Coordinates of C-alpha atoms in Angstrom, one line a residue:
Chain A
M26 CA -38.5 71.0 9.8
M27 CA -34.8 71.3 9.7
K28 CA -33.5 73.0 6.6
K29 CA -30.4 72.2 4.6
V30 CA -27.5 74.7 4.4
Y31 CA -25.9 75.7 1.2
I32 CA -22.7 77.5 0.2
N33 CA -24.0 79.8 -2.4
S34 CA -20.9 81.8 -3.1
V35 CA -17.3 82.3 -2.1
G36 CA -14.8 85.1 -1.8
S37 CA -11.1 84.4 -1.1
I38 CA -8.1 86.5 -0.7
S39 CA -5.0 84.4 0.0
S40 CA -1.4 83.9 -0.8
Q41 CA -2.5 82.6 -4.2
K42 CA -4.5 84.5 -6.7
T43 CA -7.9 83.3 -5.5
F44 CA -9.9 86.5 -5.6
D45 CA -11.1 85.7 -9.1
N46 CA -13.9 83.2 -8.8
D47 CA -13.5 82.2 -12.5
E48 CA -10.1 80.7 -11.7
F49 CA -9.2 77.7 -9.6
L50 CA -5.6 77.6 -8.7
N51 CA -4.6 78.0 -12.3
D52 CA -1.3 79.9 -11.7
I53 CA 0.5 78.8 -8.6
I54 CA 2.9 81.2 -6.8
N55 CA 5.8 79.6 -5.0
Y56 CA 7.3 81.5 -2.1
H57 CA 10.8 81.2 -0.5
T58 CA 10.1 82.7 2.8
T59 CA 8.7 81.6 6.2
N60 CA 6.1 84.4 6.4
I61 CA 4.0 85.2 3.4
S62 CA 1.5 87.9 2.5
V63 CA -1.7 87.7 0.4
V64 CA -2.0 88.5 -3.2
N65 CA -3.9 91.7 -3.0
P66 CA -6.7 92.5 -5.4
N67 CA -7.1 96.1 -6.5
Y68 CA -8.8 97.3 -3.4
K69 CA -9.8 100.6 -5.0
E70 CA -12.1 98.7 -7.3
Y71 CA -14.1 97.7 -4.3
L72 CA -13.6 100.5 -1.7
D73 CA -13.9 104.2 -2.0
A74 CA -10.8 106.1 -0.8
G75 CA -12.6 107.7 2.1
S76 CA -13.7 104.5 3.7
A77 CA -10.5 102.6 2.9
R78 CA -8.0 105.1 4.3
R79 CA -8.4 104.0 7.9
M80 CA -8.7 100.3 7.1
A81 CA -5.7 98.2 8.0
K82 CA -4.8 95.3 5.7
G83 CA -7.0 92.7 7.4
I84 CA -10.0 94.9 7.3
K85 CA -9.6 95.6 3.6
M86 CA -9.1 91.8 3.0
G87 CA -12.2 90.9 4.9
V88 CA -14.4 93.6 3.5
V89 CA -13.4 92.9 -0.1
A90 CA -13.6 89.1 0.3
S91 CA -17.1 89.5 1.6
K92 CA -18.0 91.8 -1.3
I93 CA -16.7 89.2 -3.8
A94 CA -18.9 86.6 -2.2
M95 CA -21.9 88.8 -2.0
D96 CA -21.5 89.8 -5.7
E97 CA -21.3 86.2 -6.8
A98 CA -24.4 85.3 -4.7
G99 CA -26.2 88.3 -6.2
V100 CA -27.3 89.6 -2.8
E101 CA -27.0 93.2 -1.5
S102 CA -27.5 92.4 2.2
V103 CA -27.7 89.4 4.5
D104 CA -29.6 88.6 7.7
A105 CA -26.4 88.2 9.7
V106 CA -22.6 88.6 9.5
I107 CA -20.6 86.0 11.4
T108 CA -16.8 86.3 11.5
G109 CA -14.1 84.0 12.8
T110 CA -10.6 85.4 13.6
G111 CA -7.8 84.1 15.7
M112 CA -5.8 87.3 16.1
G113 CA -8.2 90.0 15.0
C114 CA -6.7 93.2 13.6
V115 CA -3.3 92.4 15.0
I116 CA -1.4 95.0 12.9
D117 CA -3.3 97.9 14.5
S118 CA -3.0 96.2 17.9
E119 CA 0.8 96.0 17.5
K120 CA 0.9 99.6 16.3
F121 CA -1.1 100.9 19.3
V122 CA 0.8 99.0 21.9
S123 CA 4.1 99.9 20.4
R124 CA 3.2 103.6 20.4
L125 CA 2.1 103.2 24.0
I126 CA 5.5 102.0 24.9
D127 CA 7.6 104.1 22.6
N128 CA 5.9 107.4 23.6
N129 CA 5.9 106.6 27.3
E130 CA 2.1 106.3 27.4
E131 CA 1.6 109.7 25.9
Y132 CA 0.6 111.0 22.4
L133 CA -1.9 108.1 21.8
T134 CA -3.8 108.5 18.6
P135 CA -7.3 107.0 18.3
T136 CA -7.3 105.4 14.8
S137 CA -5.2 102.3 15.5
F138 CA -7.0 101.8 18.9
I139 CA -10.4 102.0 17.3
Q140 CA -9.4 99.5 14.6
S141 CA -7.6 97.1 16.8
T142 CA -10.6 95.2 18.2
H143 CA -11.3 91.7 16.9
N144 CA -14.7 92.5 15.7
T145 CA -13.7 95.4 13.5
V146 CA -13.9 93.4 10.3
G147 CA -17.4 92.1 11.0
G148 CA -18.4 95.7 12.0
Q149 CA -17.0 97.2 8.9
I150 CA -18.7 94.6 6.6
A151 CA -22.0 95.4 8.3
L152 CA -21.5 99.1 8.0
G153 CA -20.7 98.8 4.3
I154 CA -23.8 96.8 3.5
Q155 CA -26.0 98.5 6.2
C156 CA -26.7 95.2 7.8
K157 CA -28.3 95.9 11.2
G158 CA -28.9 92.2 11.9
Y159 CA -27.0 89.7 14.1
N160 CA -23.3 90.4 14.0
F161 CA -20.9 88.1 15.9
T162 CA -17.2 87.5 15.9
Y163 CA -15.7 84.3 17.2
V164 CA -12.2 84.4 18.6
H165 CA -11.4 80.8 19.3
S166 CA -7.8 80.4 18.1
S167 CA -7.6 77.8 15.2
S168 CA -11.3 76.8 15.5
S169 CA -12.6 80.4 15.1
F170 CA -13.8 79.9 11.6
E171 CA -15.6 76.6 12.4
S172 CA -17.2 78.3 15.5
A173 CA -18.7 80.9 13.1
L174 CA -19.8 78.1 10.8
I175 CA -21.6 76.2 13.6
D176 CA -23.4 79.4 14.6
A177 CA -24.5 80.1 11.0
K178 CA -25.5 76.5 10.4
L179 CA -27.7 76.4 13.5
Q180 CA -29.5 79.6 12.6
L181 CA -30.1 78.5 9.0
T182 CA -31.1 75.0 9.9
L183 CA -33.7 76.3 12.3
D184 CA -34.8 79.0 9.8
E185 CA -33.9 81.8 12.2
A186 CA -32.1 83.4 9.2
S187 CA -32.2 82.7 5.5
T188 CA -28.9 84.2 4.3
I189 CA -25.7 84.6 6.4
L190 CA -22.3 85.9 5.5
V191 CA -19.7 83.8 7.2
G192 CA -15.9 84.1 7.0
G193 CA -12.5 83.7 8.5
I194 CA -9.9 86.4 8.5
D195 CA -6.4 86.9 9.9
E196 CA -3.6 89.2 9.1
L197 CA 0.1 88.9 9.7
G198 CA 1.9 91.6 11.6
P199 CA 5.7 92.2 12.2
H200 CA 5.6 91.6 15.9
M201 CA 3.7 88.4 15.5
I202 CA 6.3 87.2 13.0
Q203 CA 9.0 88.1 15.5
V204 CA 7.6 86.4 18.6
H205 CA 6.4 83.3 16.7
G206 CA 9.9 83.0 15.3
L207 CA 11.4 83.2 18.7
I208 CA 9.3 80.4 20.1
K209 CA 10.0 78.4 16.9
H210 CA 6.4 78.1 15.8
I211 CA 7.6 79.6 12.5
K212 CA 10.1 77.4 10.6
Q213 CA 13.7 78.3 11.3
E214 CA 15.1 77.4 7.8
K215 CA 17.1 80.2 6.1
T216 CA 16.1 79.0 2.7
I217 CA 12.8 77.4 2.0
D218 CA 10.7 76.2 -0.9
N219 CA 7.1 76.6 0.1
L220 CA 5.7 74.1 -2.4
A221 CA 7.9 71.5 -0.8
I222 CA 7.2 72.3 2.9
L223 CA 4.8 69.4 3.5
N224 CA 7.8 67.1 3.3
S225 CA 10.2 69.4 5.1
G226 CA 10.8 67.1 8.1
T227 CA 11.3 70.1 10.3
E228 CA 9.4 71.8 13.1
G229 CA 7.2 74.9 12.8
A230 CA 5.1 76.3 10.0
V231 CA 5.2 79.0 7.3
F232 CA 3.0 81.8 8.7
S233 CA 0.6 83.7 6.5
E234 CA -2.7 85.5 6.3
G235 CA -5.9 85.5 4.4
A236 CA -9.7 86.2 4.3
N237 CA -12.2 83.7 3.0
F238 CA -15.9 84.6 3.1
F239 CA -19.0 82.6 2.1
V240 CA -22.7 83.4 1.6
L241 CA -24.5 80.5 3.3
S242 CA -28.2 80.1 2.9
N243 CA -31.0 77.6 3.5
G244 CA -32.1 78.1 0.0
K245 CA -30.1 76.6 -2.9
E246 CA -29.3 79.1 -5.6
N247 CA -27.9 78.6 -9.1
T248 CA -24.5 79.7 -7.9
C249 CA -24.4 76.9 -5.2
Y250 CA -21.1 75.3 -4.5
A251 CA -22.0 72.7 -2.0
E252 CA -24.2 71.7 0.9
L253 CA -22.7 72.2 4.4
V254 CA -23.6 68.9 6.0
D255 CA -21.9 69.1 9.4
V256 CA -19.3 70.8 11.5
E257 CA -17.6 69.6 14.7
I258 CA -14.9 71.0 17.0
L259 CA -12.8 69.2 19.6
N260 CA -10.4 71.3 21.5
T261 CA -8.4 68.3 22.6
L262 CA -8.0 65.0 20.8
S263 CA -5.3 62.4 21.0
K264 CA -3.9 60.6 18.0
E265 CA -5.1 57.3 19.5
R266 CA -8.7 58.6 19.6
L267 CA -8.7 60.3 16.2
E268 CA -10.0 57.4 14.1
Q269 CA -12.8 56.7 16.6
Q270 CA -13.8 60.3 16.5
V271 CA -13.9 60.3 12.7
R272 CA -16.1 57.2 12.7
S273 CA -18.4 58.8 15.2
F274 CA -18.6 62.0 13.0
L275 CA -19.4 59.9 10.0
N276 CA -22.0 57.8 11.9
Q277 CA -23.9 60.8 13.1
N278 CA -24.2 61.8 9.4
K279 CA -25.2 58.2 8.4
M280 CA -22.0 57.9 6.4
T281 CA -19.2 55.4 6.1
I282 CA -15.5 55.8 5.1
N283 CA -16.4 54.8 1.6
D284 CA -18.8 57.7 1.2
V285 CA -15.9 60.2 1.6
D286 CA -14.5 60.9 -1.9
V287 CA -11.9 63.5 -0.9
I288 CA -10.3 64.4 2.4
V289 CA -8.8 67.9 2.7
L290 CA -6.0 67.8 5.3
G291 CA -4.4 70.6 7.2
N292 CA -0.8 69.4 6.9
N293 CA 1.5 72.4 7.4
G294 CA 4.9 70.6 7.2
D295 CA 5.4 70.6 11.0
V296 CA 7.0 67.3 11.7
S297 CA 5.7 67.3 15.3
F298 CA 2.1 67.6 14.5
D299 CA 1.5 66.4 10.9
E300 CA 1.4 62.8 12.4
Y301 CA -2.3 63.4 13.1
Y302 CA -3.0 63.5 9.4
S303 CA -0.8 60.4 8.9
V304 CA -3.1 58.5 11.2
L305 CA -5.9 59.1 8.8
T306 CA -4.0 58.8 5.5
N307 CA -2.4 55.5 6.6
G308 CA -5.5 54.2 8.3
L309 CA -9.2 54.8 7.6
F310 CA -8.7 56.9 4.5
K311 CA -5.8 54.9 3.0
N312 CA -7.8 54.4 -0.3
T313 CA -9.3 57.9 -0.4
Q314 CA -8.1 60.9 -2.4
H315 CA -5.8 63.0 -0.1
T316 CA -5.4 66.7 -0.6
A317 CA -3.6 69.5 1.3
Y318 CA -3.4 73.2 0.9
K319 CA -1.1 74.9 3.4
H320 CA 1.9 74.7 1.0
L321 CA -0.2 77.2 -1.0
S322 CA -1.8 79.3 1.7
G323 CA 0.6 79.1 4.6
E324 CA -0.6 78.8 8.2
F325 CA -2.8 81.2 10.2
K326 CA -5.5 80.8 12.8
T327 CA -8.4 80.8 10.3
V328 CA -6.6 79.1 7.4
S329 CA -9.1 76.2 7.5
S330 CA -11.5 78.7 5.8
F331 CA -9.1 78.3 2.8
G332 CA -9.5 74.5 3.1
F333 CA -13.3 75.1 3.2
W334 CA -12.9 77.2 0.0
L335 CA -10.9 74.4 -1.6
G336 CA -13.5 71.8 -0.7
A337 CA -16.3 73.9 -2.1
K338 CA -14.5 74.7 -5.3
M339 CA -13.7 71.0 -5.9
L340 CA -17.3 70.1 -5.4
K341 CA -18.6 72.8 -7.7
T342 CA -16.0 72.2 -10.5
Q343 CA -15.8 68.5 -9.9
S344 CA -12.1 68.8 -10.3
I345 CA -9.0 68.5 -8.1
P346 CA -6.0 70.7 -9.0
Q347 CA -2.9 68.6 -9.3
I348 CA -1.0 70.9 -6.9
V349 CA -3.3 69.9 -3.9
K350 CA -3.2 66.1 -4.5
L351 CA -1.2 64.1 -2.1
N352 CA -1.9 60.8 -3.8
D353 CA -3.6 59.4 -6.9
N354 CA -6.8 57.9 -5.6
A355 CA -9.0 60.0 -7.8
P356 CA -12.7 59.4 -7.3
K357 CA -15.1 58.9 -10.2
A358 CA -17.1 61.8 -9.0
I359 CA -16.7 64.1 -6.0
K360 CA -19.8 63.8 -3.8
N361 CA -18.6 64.2 -0.3
V362 CA -15.6 66.1 1.0
L363 CA -14.3 65.8 4.6
I364 CA -12.1 68.7 5.8
Y365 CA -10.0 68.0 8.8
N366 CA -7.7 70.5 10.5
Q367 CA -5.8 71.0 13.7
Y368 CA -3.0 73.3 14.8
R369 CA -0.2 72.1 17.0
G370 CA -2.3 69.2 18.2
E371 CA -5.2 71.3 19.4
N372 CA -8.5 72.6 18.0
H373 CA -9.4 69.6 15.8
T374 CA -12.2 70.5 13.4
F375 CA -14.2 68.3 11.1
V376 CA -16.4 69.8 8.3
M377 CA -18.4 67.7 5.8
L378 CA -19.4 69.2 2.5
R379 CA -21.6 67.5 -0.1
T380 CA -22.4 68.2 -3.7
C381 CA -25.5 70.2 -4.2
Chain B
M28 CA 6.7 129.6 6.7
S29 CA 6.3 127.9 3.3
D30 CA 8.6 125.1 4.5
L31 CA 6.4 124.5 7.5
K32 CA 3.3 124.4 5.3
E33 CA 4.9 121.8 3.1
E34 CA 6.0 119.8 6.2
L35 CA 2.4 120.0 7.5
K36 CA 0.9 118.8 4.3
G37 CA 3.3 115.8 4.3
K38 CA 2.4 115.0 7.9
I39 CA -1.3 115.3 7.3
I40 CA -1.1 112.9 4.3
E41 CA 1.0 110.4 6.3
Q42 CA -0.8 110.5 9.6
L43 CA -4.3 110.5 8.2
N44 CA -3.5 107.9 5.5
L45 CA -4.6 110.2 2.7
E46 CA -2.5 108.0 0.3
D47 CA -4.4 109.2 -2.8
L48 CA -3.2 112.8 -2.2
T49 CA 0.1 114.5 -2.8
V50 CA 1.5 117.5 -1.1
T51 CA 0.9 119.6 -4.2
E52 CA -2.7 118.7 -4.3
I53 CA -3.5 120.4 -0.9
A54 CA -3.8 124.1 -1.3
D55 CA -2.6 126.3 1.6
D56 CA -6.1 127.8 2.1
E57 CA -8.1 124.6 1.4
V58 CA -10.6 123.9 4.1
L59 CA -9.5 120.7 5.9
F60 CA -12.8 119.6 7.5
G61 CA -16.2 119.2 6.0
D62 CA -16.5 120.0 2.3
G63 CA -12.8 120.6 1.8
L64 CA -10.4 117.8 2.4
G65 CA -13.2 115.9 4.2
L66 CA -11.5 115.3 7.5
D67 CA -13.6 114.3 10.5
S68 CA -13.5 114.3 14.3
I69 CA -11.1 111.3 14.5
D70 CA -8.7 113.2 12.2
A71 CA -9.0 116.2 14.6
L72 CA -7.8 114.1 17.4
E73 CA -4.8 112.9 15.3
L74 CA -3.9 116.5 14.5
I75 CA -4.1 117.6 18.2
V76 CA -1.7 114.8 19.1
M77 CA 0.6 115.8 16.2
L78 CA 0.7 119.4 17.4
D79 CA 1.7 118.2 20.9
K80 CA 4.2 115.5 19.8
D81 CA 5.9 117.3 16.9
Y82 CA 5.7 120.9 17.9
G83 CA 5.3 120.9 21.7
I84 CA 1.9 122.7 21.6
K85 CA -0.8 121.5 23.9
L86 CA -4.3 122.7 22.9
A87 CA -5.7 123.8 26.2
D88 CA -9.1 124.9 24.9
P89 CA -10.7 122.5 22.4
K90 CA -12.9 125.3 21.1
E91 CA -9.8 126.9 19.6
G92 CA -9.4 123.8 17.4
K93 CA -12.0 124.9 14.8
A94 CA -10.1 128.0 13.9
I95 CA -6.6 126.5 14.1
F96 CA -7.4 123.5 11.9
E97 CA -9.4 125.4 9.3
S98 CA -6.6 125.2 6.8
V99 CA -2.8 124.6 6.4
N100 CA -2.4 128.4 6.5
S101 CA -4.1 128.6 9.9
M102 CA -2.3 125.7 11.3
A103 CA 1.1 127.0 10.2
A104 CA 0.4 130.5 11.7
Y105 CA -0.7 128.9 15.0
I106 CA 2.4 126.7 15.1
E107 CA 4.8 129.7 14.3
A108 CA 3.2 131.7 17.1
N109 CA 3.2 129.0 19.7
R110 CA 5.9 126.4 19.1
K111 CA 8.4 125.7 21.8

């Protein structure tokens, strides 16, 4: 028998103060820059100095976000650790390659090289909790997190595992900011108000970083946030076919448009690609509650894990923070949340969450 | 010599990310590896590269490393005797 999959806990480190699970976007930070960093928790509360000293920022973020999620779920270990990352430990990669060039291929030190692989975060999490089970890292650009979700969901549904730690993690490095600025994937404005970027009318996005981890299980615990109903990824999808695709996704879950109480959209204020979201908000979901989050979190390859966090929190708390609302079609109750994301017109992901 | 020791302590803290330590907290004769400062084999590689890059000393025989990297005192003495 196929088992249901539940989100039993969350751990989020983002550009907002989201690492405290008792809060839900209570105090909003507005930024005035096109590249933003996370609000760091006190890492020393979670990591001893010895193990933390070689960890780059992304590793610390991922390990601590996973600890927050595991603490909330009340579990000390899991059957598997599945991580999604678009760029991996890019800061150490940048450091290593820069030294390679600056020192004329001499004097190469091992630490940044060791830490620069994409699966370092998943490995460090497993080392920390002594999990010798399945450990996999998906590096599929902006569908990396959803790839990890699909893997976890398959294993839990088929009862090959009962508890899995799943997360998305990406860090922002100086070289990345430089090159993405040059190709204008980062907004070019000199002054910017991040809370207003969704209506900027300009090209590019505000770049950022973050780590969002979740304990998924095929057993529902008291801490349960939501049921993970379905996940789908389409690498390419035209605007013309988007509504048809959404109908098909809903059909395969025996749902209609009216069953969706809230849609979580990945608008990032890039005028060239936000039109995808407009197709849905002006069409099928015209009368649905629209929400968005990238004016709070910024954009990174696994930022949809923040959208996933938002959807799960809304379902658990049965509330929608005013700051994420794009319209006022408030539902009477939040039963089903559809999360849709794409980046620059590629890697379209659909996730359906349901109240548990 | 004491300037070199202070310099070495600063470099050790910076290169090995010992951000919780200050120069004054590392004694000249404190054992760097094992029970002392708790450095490990990856740190040893970092220190070997540092000797080469910053002081022009190539460690030809890795077996020498154990004695050279025993403490800041031994490192400073080796650098003084071999720097180019």
